[in-house]
Amino acid sequence: MIQTQNLSFQYSPTLETLRFPDINLGRKENLLVLGKSGIGKTTLLHLMAGLLKPKSGAVTVEGIELQELSVRKRDRFTGQHIGMVFQKNYAIRSLNLLENLEARLYFSEVKVKKEQSHNLLEQLGLTAQKFKKVNQLSEGQLQRLTIALAVVHQPKVILADEPTSSLDDVNCELVMRLLLEQAAQQKANLIVITHDTRIKPLFQNIITL
Amino acid sequence: MNIWKISLSNIFHKPLYAFLSVLSLSISIGLLLSIQQLDTSIQNQFENSLGDVDMVLGAKGSPLQLVLASVLHMDNPTGNISLTEAEKITKNPLIKNAVPISYGDNYKGFRILGTNKEFADLYEAEFAEGEEVNQSMEVILGSTVAEETGLKIGDTFMSSHGLTENTVEVHKHPLTVVGVYKPTYKVIDKLIVTPLESIWDVHVHRKEHQDEEHTEKHHGDVQGAAHHEEEHEREITSMLVSFRNAMGTLTMPRRINKETSMQAALPRYELERLFNFTGIGVRAISWIAYIILAISCITIFISLFKMIQERAFDLALMRTYGASNFQLIRIVAYEGFLLVLIALVTGALLSQVGLHLAFSAFKHGYNQDILLKFPCVQMVKTVVLILIIVTIAIVLAILPILKMNVSKILSNAK
């Protein structure tokens, strides 16, 4: 569950204030946020993830208002309850796939059985690569790893920033299918922010910025 | 998964980087530690070699030369003095004991020292084998001499005249080895010890052929010669004196220098003067080592700083995972300190290996085994200093983590 109210943000006093529509997602509800480049999509995502402090308004995840928590508690809380898929595929470069998942769980202090991590890698077709370092992966494998990293700790909210914009149609569909599948399995809200209109049909809730 | 594992995999992720940082740091650490150990060992060696000798009584000349020749056995003696004259002075109640020594010959470059049985006590030398000399022309070898020449008990050899190796002026009187001392790491190791009589006997014979030699030193013992006709020619190089208390050190040298034709030199004072000269070299090398240390600290700082910048995204990612700043700092700090620790260990090993090589070279050059002295307090100080400097470098490199803007790093990702 995630709600936003009257969210606004300003990068610096000289710049225009960005205002965002309210979002209110119940359990298992998904949302697509569409908008052109530069309109503040990533900003909205970072506000929802607690990475940015809003100028006004509030973000409530699982009934907890993020800005009411101390920095440390907020990091821990969002680490545990939010999973993020970044615009660029990213993981810790010095670690292998399995270690990346372990590090993810270690930092968010979530305990998950070993088989679950292995299952997840299998579902994403990464079992053969699990001892490979990140730089040995192909683009597509890396993309799937980021999805694994966003869901391995069983978050309540999955935030995806342009997960499909650099993919061809086949991979676009694959990635979206995986994201929706994982969100459904974890009973989490999936919020995708993109300018990629190809995935529009997959969502009932759509907001255009 | 834990912080250590991440730090370790970071190090192994870029092995060349890690290796170069460790290399430059260990060289500077090794240099610093070896210089200090070398300095301490050599000073210790000199002080050790002084044994119980508080004052040297010898012929007039340079006091430093007298000390170097008579105590460290490194330089030529200033000349000879009369034994009778010297004994007159050393009958003073302030003097605990006085050991006469007499030079003249060498065997393969090792000095043959005529003295009495008390000489060995000055250096606490014990017998490895054999026994005390009983008569003239018997010798006891220091451990280095025995090792280098291969002479054994019962062997005889011919000494050659002078203090440096030569084959021209060989004496015709064989000396017999009756004992070998255990290693003491003091000057006695490189000496061949024999009774004073051996030196006199050898040179009395020489005098029959070359009467003009040594005569210039005779004026001092005219009175003594009147009483002891047979001791007429008894000269020694110097007398090693130890006092009962500090009173002697304060009063006797001045009196001797003023009232007699001999001079009294204080080894500790002379060597301190010497160290003031040689210390400049040690200080210069120390400064070079500190400069290298500074450079390697800068290297560590730069490599950590660069690493943090390169991994900014990794670190920001960990923050979104819920990692605290403190955890991120630990990752980077562990990595830095682990490299420093490896550098410390390899640096210390380097210094030990280097010193052993240097000392074995020294042993060949000077026929003197030096005991490697470990200057604990100074070493600990140096290590603490290194750690402080490195800590500052690491802390400076880590600072940007605290100011990290996670959102900005993530949106600017390449």
mmCIF file of C-alpha atoms in Angstrom, chain A residues 123-193:
data_model
loop_
_atom_site.group_PDB
_atom_site.id
_atom_site.type_symbol
_atom_site.label_atom_id
_atom_site.label_comp_id
_atom_site.label_asym_id
_atom_site.label_seq_id
_atom_site.Cartn_x
_atom_site.Cartn_y
_atom_site.Cartn_z
ATOM 1 C CA GLN A 123 12.242 -18.029 -12.487
ATOM 2 C CA LEU A 124 14.254 -15.236 -14.075
ATOM 3 C CA GLY A 125 16.406 -17.712 -16.014
ATOM 4 C CA LEU A 126 19.618 -16.777 -14.229
ATOM 5 C CA THR A 127 20.504 -20.057 -12.521
ATOM 6 C CA ALA A 128 23.426 -20.732 -14.855
ATOM 7 C CA GLN A 129 24.837 -17.281 -14.151
ATOM 8 C CA LYS A 130 24.516 -17.249 -10.386
ATOM 9 C CA PHE A 131 28.284 -17.350 -9.742
ATOM 10 C CA LYS A 132 29.085 -14.870 -12.476
ATOM 11 C CA LYS A 133 30.194 -11.335 -11.788
ATOM 12 C CA VAL A 134 27.920 -8.549 -12.941
ATOM 13 C CA ASN A 135 30.230 -7.453 -15.759
ATOM 14 C CA GLN A 136 30.086 -10.940 -17.266
ATOM 15 C CA LEU A 137 26.344 -10.677 -17.855
ATOM 16 C CA SER A 138 24.563 -9.687 -21.033
ATOM 17 C CA GLU A 139 22.279 -6.637 -21.048
ATOM 18 C CA GLY A 140 19.166 -8.799 -20.809
ATOM 19 C CA GLN A 141 20.561 -10.898 -17.968
ATOM 20 C CA LEU A 142 21.505 -7.734 -16.128
ATOM 21 C CA GLN A 143 17.980 -6.405 -16.548
ATOM 22 C CA ARG A 144 16.577 -9.593 -15.046
ATOM 23 C CA LEU A 145 19.080 -9.395 -12.196
ATOM 24 C CA THR A 146 17.843 -5.876 -11.362
ATOM 25 C CA ILE A 147 14.336 -7.261 -11.183
ATOM 26 C CA ALA A 148 15.557 -10.019 -8.877
ATOM 27 C CA LEU A 149 17.225 -7.410 -6.684
ATOM 28 C CA ALA A 150 14.010 -5.386 -6.561
ATOM 29 C CA VAL A 151 11.903 -8.277 -5.326
ATOM 30 C CA VAL A 152 14.183 -10.700 -3.455
ATOM 31 C CA HIS A 153 13.427 -9.098 -0.075
ATOM 32 C CA GLN A 154 9.672 -9.417 -0.654
ATOM 33 C CA PRO A 155 8.841 -5.712 -0.672
ATOM 34 C CA LYS A 156 5.376 -4.202 -0.410
ATOM 35 C CA VAL A 157 6.014 -1.705 -3.199
ATOM 36 C CA ILE A 158 8.031 -2.178 -6.391
ATOM 37 C CA LEU A 159 9.079 1.050 -8.101
ATOM 38 C CA ALA A 160 10.357 0.701 -11.664
ATOM 39 C CA ASP A 161 11.974 3.604 -13.511
ATOM 40 C CA GLU A 162 11.826 3.190 -17.301
ATOM 41 C CA PRO A 163 12.377 -0.571 -17.132
ATOM 42 C CA THR A 164 11.561 -1.123 -20.808
ATOM 43 C CA SER A 165 12.561 2.027 -22.684
ATOM 44 C CA SER A 166 15.822 0.603 -24.051
ATOM 45 C CA LEU A 167 14.403 -2.830 -24.899
ATOM 46 C CA ASP A 168 13.022 -4.269 -28.105
ATOM 47 C CA ASP A 169 9.401 -5.442 -28.211
ATOM 48 C CA VAL A 170 10.179 -9.038 -27.288
ATOM 49 C CA ASN A 171 12.293 -8.154 -24.291
ATOM 50 C CA CYS A 172 9.923 -5.369 -23.319
ATOM 51 C CA GLU A 173 7.121 -7.865 -23.015
ATOM 52 C CA LEU A 174 9.319 -10.354 -21.172
ATOM 53 C CA VAL A 175 10.460 -7.804 -18.602
ATOM 54 C CA MET A 176 6.942 -6.496 -17.995
ATOM 55 C CA ARG A 177 5.600 -10.044 -17.653
ATOM 56 C CA LEU A 178 8.318 -10.829 -15.086
ATOM 57 C CA LEU A 179 7.668 -7.625 -13.146
ATOM 58 C CA LEU A 180 3.921 -8.190 -13.028
ATOM 59 C CA GLU A 181 4.411 -11.839 -12.097
ATOM 60 C CA GLN A 182 6.773 -10.996 -9.269
ATOM 61 C CA ALA A 183 4.536 -8.201 -7.983
ATOM 62 C CA ALA A 184 1.591 -10.594 -7.958
ATOM 63 C CA GLN A 185 3.609 -13.294 -6.200
ATOM 64 C CA GLN A 186 4.830 -10.881 -3.526
ATOM 65 C CA LYS A 187 1.404 -9.260 -3.237
ATOM 66 C CA ALA A 188 3.142 -5.951 -3.808
ATOM 67 C CA ASN A 189 2.134 -2.735 -5.573
ATOM 68 C CA LEU A 190 3.944 -2.270 -8.840
ATOM 69 C CA ILE A 191 4.447 1.318 -9.971
ATOM 70 C CA VAL A 192 6.066 1.739 -13.380
ATOM 71 C CA ILE A 193 7.162 5.172 -14.505
#
